[in-house]
PDB file of C-alpha atoms in Angstrom:
ATOM      1  CA  GLN A   1      11.262  15.342  -5.447  1.00  0.00           C
ATOM      2  CA  VAL A   2       9.390  12.076  -6.010  1.00  0.00           C
ATOM      3  CA  THR A   3       5.867  12.265  -7.385  1.00  0.00           C
ATOM      4  CA  LEU A   4       3.457   9.729  -8.850  1.00  0.00           C
ATOM      5  CA  ARG A   5       0.199  10.408 -10.637  1.00  0.00           C
ATOM      6  CA  GLU A   6      -2.455   7.952 -11.745  1.00  0.00           C
ATOM      7  CA  SER A   7      -4.513   8.522 -14.850  1.00  0.00           C
ATOM      8  CA  GLY A   8      -7.254   6.627 -16.609  1.00  0.00           C
ATOM      9  CA  PRO A   9     -11.000   6.509 -17.112  1.00  0.00           C
ATOM     10  CA  ALA A  10     -13.273   7.420 -14.246  1.00  0.00           C
ATOM     11  CA  LEU A  11     -16.044   5.187 -15.548  1.00  0.00           C
ATOM     12  CA  VAL A  12     -15.909   1.813 -17.248  1.00  0.00           C
ATOM     13  CA  LYS A  13     -18.657  -0.582 -18.212  1.00  0.00           C
ATOM     14  CA  PRO A  14     -18.890  -4.156 -16.963  1.00  0.00           C
ATOM     15  CA  THR A  15     -16.819  -6.626 -19.012  1.00  0.00           C
ATOM     16  CA  GLN A  16     -14.607  -3.827 -20.355  1.00  0.00           C
ATOM     17  CA  THR A  17     -10.856  -3.662 -19.865  1.00  0.00           C
ATOM     18  CA  LEU A  18      -9.439  -0.969 -17.592  1.00  0.00           C
ATOM     19  CA  THR A  19      -6.108   0.629 -18.441  1.00  0.00           C
ATOM     20  CA  LEU A  20      -4.444   2.812 -15.828  1.00  0.00           C
ATOM     21  CA  THR A  21      -1.194   4.709 -16.201  1.00  0.00           C
ATOM     22  CA  CYS A  22       1.127   5.750 -13.398  1.00  0.00           C
ATOM     23  CA  THR A  23       3.402   8.608 -14.455  1.00  0.00           C
ATOM     24  CA  PHE A  24       6.204   9.304 -12.046  1.00  0.00           C
ATOM     25  CA  SER A  25       9.140  11.651 -11.585  1.00  0.00           C
ATOM     26  CA  GLY A  26      12.083  11.999  -9.248  1.00  0.00           C
ATOM     27  CA  PHE A  27      13.401   8.481  -9.799  1.00  0.00           C
ATOM     28  CA  SER A  28      14.056   5.985 -12.566  1.00  0.00           C
ATOM     29  CA  LEU A  29      12.582   2.529 -12.762  1.00  0.00           C
ATOM     30  CA  SER A  30      15.795   1.361 -14.381  1.00  0.00           C
ATOM     31  CA  THR A  31      17.695   2.070 -11.155  1.00  0.00           C
ATOM     32  CA  SER A  32      18.485  -1.003  -9.094  1.00  0.00           C
ATOM     33  CA  GLY A  33      16.054  -1.442  -6.220  1.00  0.00           C
ATOM     34  CA  MET A  34      13.238   0.647  -7.627  1.00  0.00           C
ATOM     35  CA  CYS A  35       9.755  -0.813  -7.966  1.00  0.00           C
ATOM     36  CA  VAL A  36       6.277   0.505  -8.672  1.00  0.00           C
ATOM     37  CA  SER A  37       3.126  -1.156  -7.421  1.00  0.00           C
ATOM     38  CA  TRP A  38      -0.623  -0.808  -7.785  1.00  0.00           C
ATOM     39  CA  ILE A  39      -2.966  -0.895  -4.810  1.00  0.00           C
ATOM     40  CA  ARG A  40      -6.708  -0.339  -4.767  1.00  0.00           C
ATOM     41  CA  GLN A  41      -9.282   0.577  -2.146  1.00  0.00           C
ATOM     42  CA  PRO A  42     -13.029   0.078  -2.598  1.00  0.00           C
ATOM     43  CA  PRO A  43     -15.120   2.818  -0.988  1.00  0.00           C
ATOM     44  CA  GLY A  44     -15.064   2.417   2.780  1.00  0.00           C
ATOM     45  CA  LYS A  45     -12.898  -0.689   2.617  1.00  0.00           C
ATOM     46  CA  ALA A  46      -9.299  -1.720   3.162  1.00  0.00           C
ATOM     47  CA  LEU A  47      -6.266  -1.439   0.927  1.00  0.00           C
ATOM     48  CA  GLU A  48      -5.769  -4.323  -1.491  1.00  0.00           C
ATOM     49  CA  TRP A  49      -2.458  -4.975  -3.237  1.00  0.00           C
ATOM     50  CA  LEU A  50      -2.717  -5.726  -6.953  1.00  0.00           C
ATOM     51  CA  ALA A  51       0.628  -5.926  -8.719  1.00  0.00           C
ATOM     52  CA  LEU A  52       4.272  -4.906  -8.615  1.00  0.00           C
ATOM     53  CA  ILE A  53       6.987  -4.425 -11.218  1.00  0.00           C
ATOM     54  CA  ASP A  54      10.648  -4.017 -10.411  1.00  0.00           C
ATOM     55  CA  TRP A  55      13.651  -2.364 -12.007  1.00  0.00           C
ATOM     56  CA  ASP A  56      14.723  -5.627 -13.587  1.00  0.00           C
ATOM     57  CA  VAL A  57      12.413  -8.215 -15.146  1.00  0.00           C
ATOM     58  CA  ASP A  58      10.284  -9.330 -12.237  1.00  0.00           C
ATOM     59  CA  LYS A  59       6.540  -8.844 -11.952  1.00  0.00           C
ATOM     60  CA  TYR A  60       4.290  -9.999  -9.131  1.00  0.00           C
ATOM     61  CA  TYR A  61       0.521 -10.284  -9.072  1.00  0.00           C
ATOM     62  CA  SER A  62      -2.196 -10.798  -6.507  1.00  0.00           C
ATOM     63  CA  THR A  63      -3.162 -14.452  -6.716  1.00  0.00           C
ATOM     64  CA  SER A  64      -6.870 -13.691  -6.679  1.00  0.00           C
ATOM     65  CA  LEU A  65      -6.612 -11.287  -9.629  1.00  0.00           C
ATOM     66  CA  LYS A  66      -3.650 -12.697 -11.491  1.00  0.00           C
ATOM     67  CA  THR A  67      -5.633 -13.912 -14.485  1.00  0.00           C
ATOM     68  CA  ARG A  68      -7.056 -10.433 -15.075  1.00  0.00           C
ATOM     69  CA  LEU A  69      -4.010  -8.221 -14.480  1.00  0.00           C
ATOM     70  CA  THR A  70      -1.055  -7.168 -16.563  1.00  0.00           C
ATOM     71  CA  ILE A  71       1.590  -4.736 -15.361  1.00  0.00           C
ATOM     72  CA  SER A  72       4.186  -3.212 -17.659  1.00  0.00           C
ATOM     73  CA  LYS A  73       6.656  -0.360 -17.716  1.00  0.00           C
ATOM     74  CA  ASP A  74       8.049   2.187 -20.125  1.00  0.00           C
ATOM     75  CA  THR A  75      11.236   3.426 -18.507  1.00  0.00           C
ATOM     76  CA  SER A  76      11.809   6.047 -21.207  1.00  0.00           C
ATOM     77  CA  LYS A  77       8.483   7.658 -20.356  1.00  0.00           C
ATOM     78  CA  ASN A  78       8.670   7.031 -16.590  1.00  0.00           C
ATOM     79  CA  GLN A  79       5.376   5.195 -16.735  1.00  0.00           C
ATOM     80  CA  VAL A  80       3.887   1.993 -15.379  1.00  0.00           C
ATOM     81  CA  VAL A  81       0.674   0.664 -16.898  1.00  0.00           C
ATOM     82  CA  LEU A  82      -1.846  -1.665 -15.297  1.00  0.00           C
ATOM     83  CA  THR A  83      -4.543  -3.382 -17.303  1.00  0.00           C
ATOM     84  CA  MET A  84      -7.430  -5.228 -15.692  1.00  0.00           C
ATOM     85  CA  THR A  85      -9.761  -7.236 -17.871  1.00  0.00           C
ATOM     86  CA  ASN A  86     -13.410  -8.141 -17.462  1.00  0.00           C
ATOM     87  CA  MET A  87     -14.267  -5.313 -15.098  1.00  0.00           C
ATOM     88  CA  ASP A  88     -17.145  -5.797 -12.664  1.00  0.00           C
ATOM     89  CA  PRO A  89     -18.979  -3.411 -10.323  1.00  0.00           C
ATOM     90  CA  VAL A  90     -17.081  -4.955  -7.396  1.00  0.00           C
ATOM     91  CA  ASP A  91     -13.908  -3.524  -8.952  1.00  0.00           C
ATOM     92  CA  THR A  92     -15.151  -0.008  -8.207  1.00  0.00           C
ATOM     93  CA  ALA A  93     -12.354   1.507  -6.150  1.00  0.00           C
ATOM     94  CA  THR A  94      -9.717   4.162  -5.847  1.00  0.00           C
ATOM     95  CA  TYR A  95      -6.595   2.876  -7.567  1.00  0.00           C
ATOM     96  CA  TYR A  96      -3.219   3.998  -6.288  1.00  0.00           C
ATOM     97  CA  CYS A  97       0.267   3.577  -7.615  1.00  0.00           C
ATOM     98  CA  ALA A  98       3.140   3.705  -5.158  1.00  0.00           C
ATOM     99  CA  ARG A  99       6.909   3.438  -5.130  1.00  0.00           C
ATOM    100  CA  ILE A 100       9.100   0.901  -3.427  1.00  0.00           C
ATOM    101  CA  GLN A 101      12.792   1.526  -2.985  1.00  0.00           C
ATOM    102  CA  GLY A 102      14.636  -1.597  -1.909  1.00  0.00           C
ATOM    103  CA  SER A 103      16.374  -4.595  -3.408  1.00  0.00           C
ATOM    104  CA  ASN A 104      15.301  -6.903  -0.572  1.00  0.00           C
ATOM    105  CA  PRO A 105      11.612  -7.857  -0.820  1.00  0.00           C
ATOM    106  CA  ARG A 106      11.507  -8.234   2.954  1.00  0.00           C
ATOM    107  CA  MET A 107      11.892  -4.470   2.994  1.00  0.00           C
ATOM    108  CA  TYR A 108       9.294  -3.743   0.349  1.00  0.00           C
ATOM    109  CA  TYR A 109       7.322  -0.791   1.667  1.00  0.00           C
ATOM    110  CA  PHE A 110       5.636   2.122  -0.072  1.00  0.00           C
ATOM    111  CA  ASP A 111       7.441   5.380   0.594  1.00  0.00           C
ATOM    112  CA  TYR A 112       5.628   7.501  -1.981  1.00  0.00           C
ATOM    113  CA  TRP A 113       2.033   7.253  -3.213  1.00  0.00           C
ATOM    114  CA  GLY A 114       0.008   8.898  -5.929  1.00  0.00           C
ATOM    115  CA  GLN A 115      -3.173  10.700  -4.975  1.00  0.00           C
ATOM    116  CA  GLY A 116      -5.280   7.879  -6.403  1.00  0.00           C
ATOM    117  CA  THR A 117      -7.896   7.754  -9.101  1.00  0.00           C
ATOM    118  CA  LEU A 118     -11.480   6.634  -8.543  1.00  0.00           C
ATOM    119  CA  VAL A 119     -12.733   4.114 -11.066  1.00  0.00           C
ATOM    120  CA  THR A 120     -16.434   3.314 -11.119  1.00  0.00           C
ATOM    121  CA  VAL A 121     -17.710   0.248 -12.908  1.00  0.00           C
ATOM    122  CA  SER A 122     -21.278   0.686 -14.028  1.00  0.00           C
ATOM    123  CA  SER A 123     -23.419   0.223 -17.082  1.00  0.00           C
TER     124      SER A 123
ATOM    125  CA  SER B   1      -1.906 -17.095   1.871  1.00  0.00           C
ATOM    126  CA  TYR B   2      -0.580 -14.975   4.687  1.00  0.00           C
ATOM    127  CA  VAL B   3      -3.165 -13.063   6.695  1.00  0.00           C
ATOM    128  CA  LEU B   4      -2.722  -9.943   8.816  1.00  0.00           C
ATOM    129  CA  THR B   5      -5.413  -9.301  11.421  1.00  0.00           C
ATOM    130  CA  GLN B   6      -6.181  -5.869  12.839  1.00  0.00           C
ATOM    131  CA  SER B   7      -8.894  -4.789  15.244  1.00  0.00           C
ATOM    132  CA  PRO B   8     -11.450  -2.682  13.350  1.00  0.00           C
ATOM    133  CA  SER B   9     -11.358   0.192  15.803  1.00  0.00           C
ATOM    134  CA  VAL B  10      -9.441   1.702  18.684  1.00  0.00           C
ATOM    135  CA  SER B  11     -10.569   4.657  20.770  1.00  0.00           C
ATOM    136  CA  VAL B  12      -8.388   6.786  23.008  1.00  0.00           C
ATOM    137  CA  ALA B  13      -8.707  10.026  24.921  1.00  0.00           C
ATOM    138  CA  PRO B  14      -6.600  13.009  23.885  1.00  0.00           C
ATOM    139  CA  GLY B  15      -3.150  12.959  25.391  1.00  0.00           C
ATOM    140  CA  GLN B  16      -3.256   9.224  26.032  1.00  0.00           C
ATOM    141  CA  THR B  17      -1.415   6.427  24.250  1.00  0.00           C
ATOM    142  CA  ALA B  18      -2.952   4.399  21.423  1.00  0.00           C
ATOM    143  CA  ARG B  19      -1.779   0.907  20.634  1.00  0.00           C
ATOM    144  CA  ILE B  20      -2.786  -0.638  17.341  1.00  0.00           C
ATOM    145  CA  THR B  21      -1.976  -4.281  16.823  1.00  0.00           C
ATOM    146  CA  CYS B  22      -1.383  -6.398  13.737  1.00  0.00           C
ATOM    147  CA  GLY B  23      -1.499 -10.160  14.148  1.00  0.00           C
ATOM    148  CA  GLY B  24       0.045 -12.746  11.867  1.00  0.00           C
ATOM    149  CA  ASN B  25       1.604 -16.170  12.072  1.00  0.00           C
ATOM    150  CA  ASN B  26       5.190 -15.644  13.249  1.00  0.00           C
ATOM    151  CA  ILE B  27       5.003 -12.018  12.133  1.00  0.00           C
ATOM    152  CA  GLY B  28       8.055 -11.378  14.283  1.00  0.00           C
ATOM    153  CA  SER B  29      10.131 -12.964  11.532  1.00  0.00           C
ATOM    154  CA  LYS B  30       8.913 -10.410   9.013  1.00  0.00           C
ATOM    155  CA  SER B  31       9.501  -6.724   8.550  1.00  0.00           C
ATOM    156  CA  VAL B  32       6.305  -4.776   9.305  1.00  0.00           C
ATOM    157  CA  HIS B  33       5.382  -1.380   7.892  1.00  0.00           C
ATOM    158  CA  TRP B  34       2.587   0.951   8.980  1.00  0.00           C
ATOM    159  CA  TYR B  35       0.535   3.530   7.094  1.00  0.00           C
ATOM    160  CA  GLN B  36      -1.786   6.286   8.210  1.00  0.00           C
ATOM    161  CA  GLN B  37      -4.701   7.208   5.961  1.00  0.00           C
ATOM    162  CA  LYS B  38      -6.933  10.181   6.601  1.00  0.00           C
ATOM    163  CA  PRO B  39     -10.295  10.531   4.831  1.00  0.00           C
ATOM    164  CA  GLY B  40      -9.962  11.372   1.169  1.00  0.00           C
ATOM    165  CA  GLN B  41      -6.179  11.111   1.217  1.00  0.00           C
ATOM    166  CA  ALA B  42      -3.592   8.606   0.082  1.00  0.00           C
ATOM    167  CA  PRO B  43      -1.866   6.533   2.765  1.00  0.00           C
ATOM    168  CA  VAL B  44       1.299   7.879   4.354  1.00  0.00           C
ATOM    169  CA  MET B  45       3.972   5.631   5.812  1.00  0.00           C
ATOM    170  CA  VAL B  46       4.542   6.293   9.503  1.00  0.00           C
ATOM    171  CA  VAL B  47       6.750   3.343  10.488  1.00  0.00           C
ATOM    172  CA  TYR B  48       8.869   0.978   8.405  1.00  0.00           C
ATOM    173  CA  ASP B  49      10.945  -2.075   9.218  1.00  0.00           C
ATOM    174  CA  ASP B  50       9.083  -2.663  12.479  1.00  0.00           C
ATOM    175  CA  SER B  51      10.228   0.471  14.295  1.00  0.00           C
ATOM    176  CA  ASP B  52      11.925   3.006  12.032  1.00  0.00           C
ATOM    177  CA  ARG B  53      10.327   6.359  11.297  1.00  0.00           C
ATOM    178  CA  PRO B  54      10.530   8.176   7.969  1.00  0.00           C
ATOM    179  CA  SER B  55      11.746  11.727   8.118  1.00  0.00           C
ATOM    180  CA  GLY B  56       8.986  14.105   9.121  1.00  0.00           C
ATOM    181  CA  ILE B  57       7.081  11.575  11.214  1.00  0.00           C
ATOM    182  CA  PRO B  58       6.907  12.620  14.889  1.00  0.00           C
ATOM    183  CA  GLU B  59       8.688  10.592  17.539  1.00  0.00           C
ATOM    184  CA  ARG B  60       5.264   9.970  19.057  1.00  0.00           C
ATOM    185  CA  PHE B  61       4.890   7.181  16.485  1.00  0.00           C
ATOM    186  CA  SER B  62       6.777   4.015  17.325  1.00  0.00           C
ATOM    187  CA  GLY B  63       6.573   0.349  16.450  1.00  0.00           C
ATOM    188  CA  SER B  64       7.495  -3.063  17.760  1.00  0.00           C
ATOM    189  CA  ASN B  65       7.259  -6.605  16.458  1.00  0.00           C
ATOM    190  CA  SER B  66       7.623  -9.930  18.201  1.00  0.00           C
ATOM    191  CA  GLY B  67       6.100 -13.367  18.074  1.00  0.00           C
ATOM    192  CA  ASN B  68       2.689 -13.210  16.424  1.00  0.00           C
ATOM    193  CA  THR B  69       1.965  -9.521  17.001  1.00  0.00           C
ATOM    194  CA  ALA B  70       3.283  -6.219  15.703  1.00  0.00           C
ATOM    195  CA  THR B  71       2.233  -3.012  17.431  1.00  0.00           C
ATOM    196  CA  LEU B  72       2.052   0.600  16.378  1.00  0.00           C
ATOM    197  CA  THR B  73       2.129   2.903  19.383  1.00  0.00           C
ATOM    198  CA  ILE B  74       1.072   6.526  19.204  1.00  0.00           C
ATOM    199  CA  SER B  75       1.803   8.537  22.322  1.00  0.00           C
ATOM    200  CA  ARG B  76       0.200  11.841  23.337  1.00  0.00           C
ATOM    201  CA  VAL B  77      -2.601  11.291  20.850  1.00  0.00           C
ATOM    202  CA  GLY B  78      -4.294  14.356  19.388  1.00  0.00           C
ATOM    203  CA  ALA B  79      -7.254  14.993  17.116  1.00  0.00           C
ATOM    204  CA  GLY B  80      -4.906  15.095  14.132  1.00  0.00           C
ATOM    205  CA  ASP B  81      -4.074  11.421  14.650  1.00  0.00           C
ATOM    206  CA  GLU B  82      -7.621  10.297  13.877  1.00  0.00           C
ATOM    207  CA  ALA B  83      -7.233   8.097  10.823  1.00  0.00           C
ATOM    208  CA  ASP B  84      -7.202   4.550   9.532  1.00  0.00           C
ATOM    209  CA  TYR B  85      -3.981   2.673  10.150  1.00  0.00           C
ATOM    210  CA  TYR B  86      -2.792  -0.277   8.059  1.00  0.00           C
ATOM    211  CA  CYS B  87       0.001  -2.731   8.637  1.00  0.00           C
ATOM    212  CA  GLN B  88       1.823  -4.337   5.702  1.00  0.00           C
ATOM    213  CA  VAL B  89       4.384  -7.061   5.120  1.00  0.00           C
ATOM    214  CA  TRP B  90       5.982  -8.919   2.245  1.00  0.00           C
ATOM    215  CA  ASP B  91       5.088 -12.588   2.260  1.00  0.00           C
ATOM    216  CA  SER B  92       8.064 -14.395   0.788  1.00  0.00           C
ATOM    217  CA  SER B  93       6.248 -17.709   0.490  1.00  0.00           C
ATOM    218  CA  SER B  94       3.836 -16.258  -2.047  1.00  0.00           C
ATOM    219  CA  ASP B  95       5.815 -13.223  -3.285  1.00  0.00           C
ATOM    220  CA  HIS B  96       2.927 -10.994  -2.281  1.00  0.00           C
ATOM    221  CA  VAL B  97       2.465  -7.689  -0.554  1.00  0.00           C
ATOM    222  CA  VAL B  98      -0.059  -8.202   2.247  1.00  0.00           C
ATOM    223  CA  PHE B  99      -2.076  -5.498   4.012  1.00  0.00           C
ATOM    224  CA  GLY B 100      -3.991  -5.806   7.231  1.00  0.00           C
ATOM    225  CA  GLY B 101      -7.665  -4.937   7.266  1.00  0.00           C
ATOM    226  CA  GLY B 102      -7.046  -1.571   8.867  1.00  0.00           C
ATOM    227  CA  THR B 103      -7.834  -0.032  12.252  1.00  0.00           C
ATOM    228  CA  LYS B 104      -9.834   3.136  12.681  1.00  0.00           C
ATOM    229  CA  LEU B 105      -8.381   5.287  15.433  1.00  0.00           C
ATOM    230  CA  THR B 106     -10.919   7.545  17.119  1.00  0.00           C
ATOM    231  CA  VAL B 107      -9.834  10.306  19.478  1.00  0.00           C
ATOM    232  CA  LEU B 108     -12.588  10.754  22.031  1.00  0.00           C
TER     233      LEU B 108
END
């Protein structure tokens, strides 16, 4: 059974750095073809892709947020961590982590999602 | 960067067929995936690779993709299908996941 769960602060202040952890079970990120990604959704708005890390060494970032994002993994703990620097109120959103199973990026789709965690940026 | 365009809303009467479109430049050359998101819930994949259904998704959900438009078709629509629907692709030119802006399906 595949599960993912996001954890992190519910409230951060402007200019602070956000650190979110995705803890997953039911698969290993060291298995060929496995990837974990972060997606966010501001209240009432559309999904926005943030970053992706694969089973090997590759990491991909949204161009618009690349300078602020870092994605990393700890395969021994079954965790993927996303850090986002210089937080702003416009970054208020529900942040999701999701799994991709596929070695061909053309077939990168999210078959399992966490429940999401709402992060509010406010002083 | 690659852009996916969805109509903001679609309305359909119960029992009828809903068609939700996703436009993109030569999207027919890409593999399109669709997600359903109900209020307060995480998205759920309903179609992958243009027209395949994950296990547990009713046959009422189907997809097609050609030219500049991909379509999610939901037949015999019921109140339980009211949700936001998002299309998604992988853009190989930028190595990015791309989502459409979402379509809100309303069952009249």
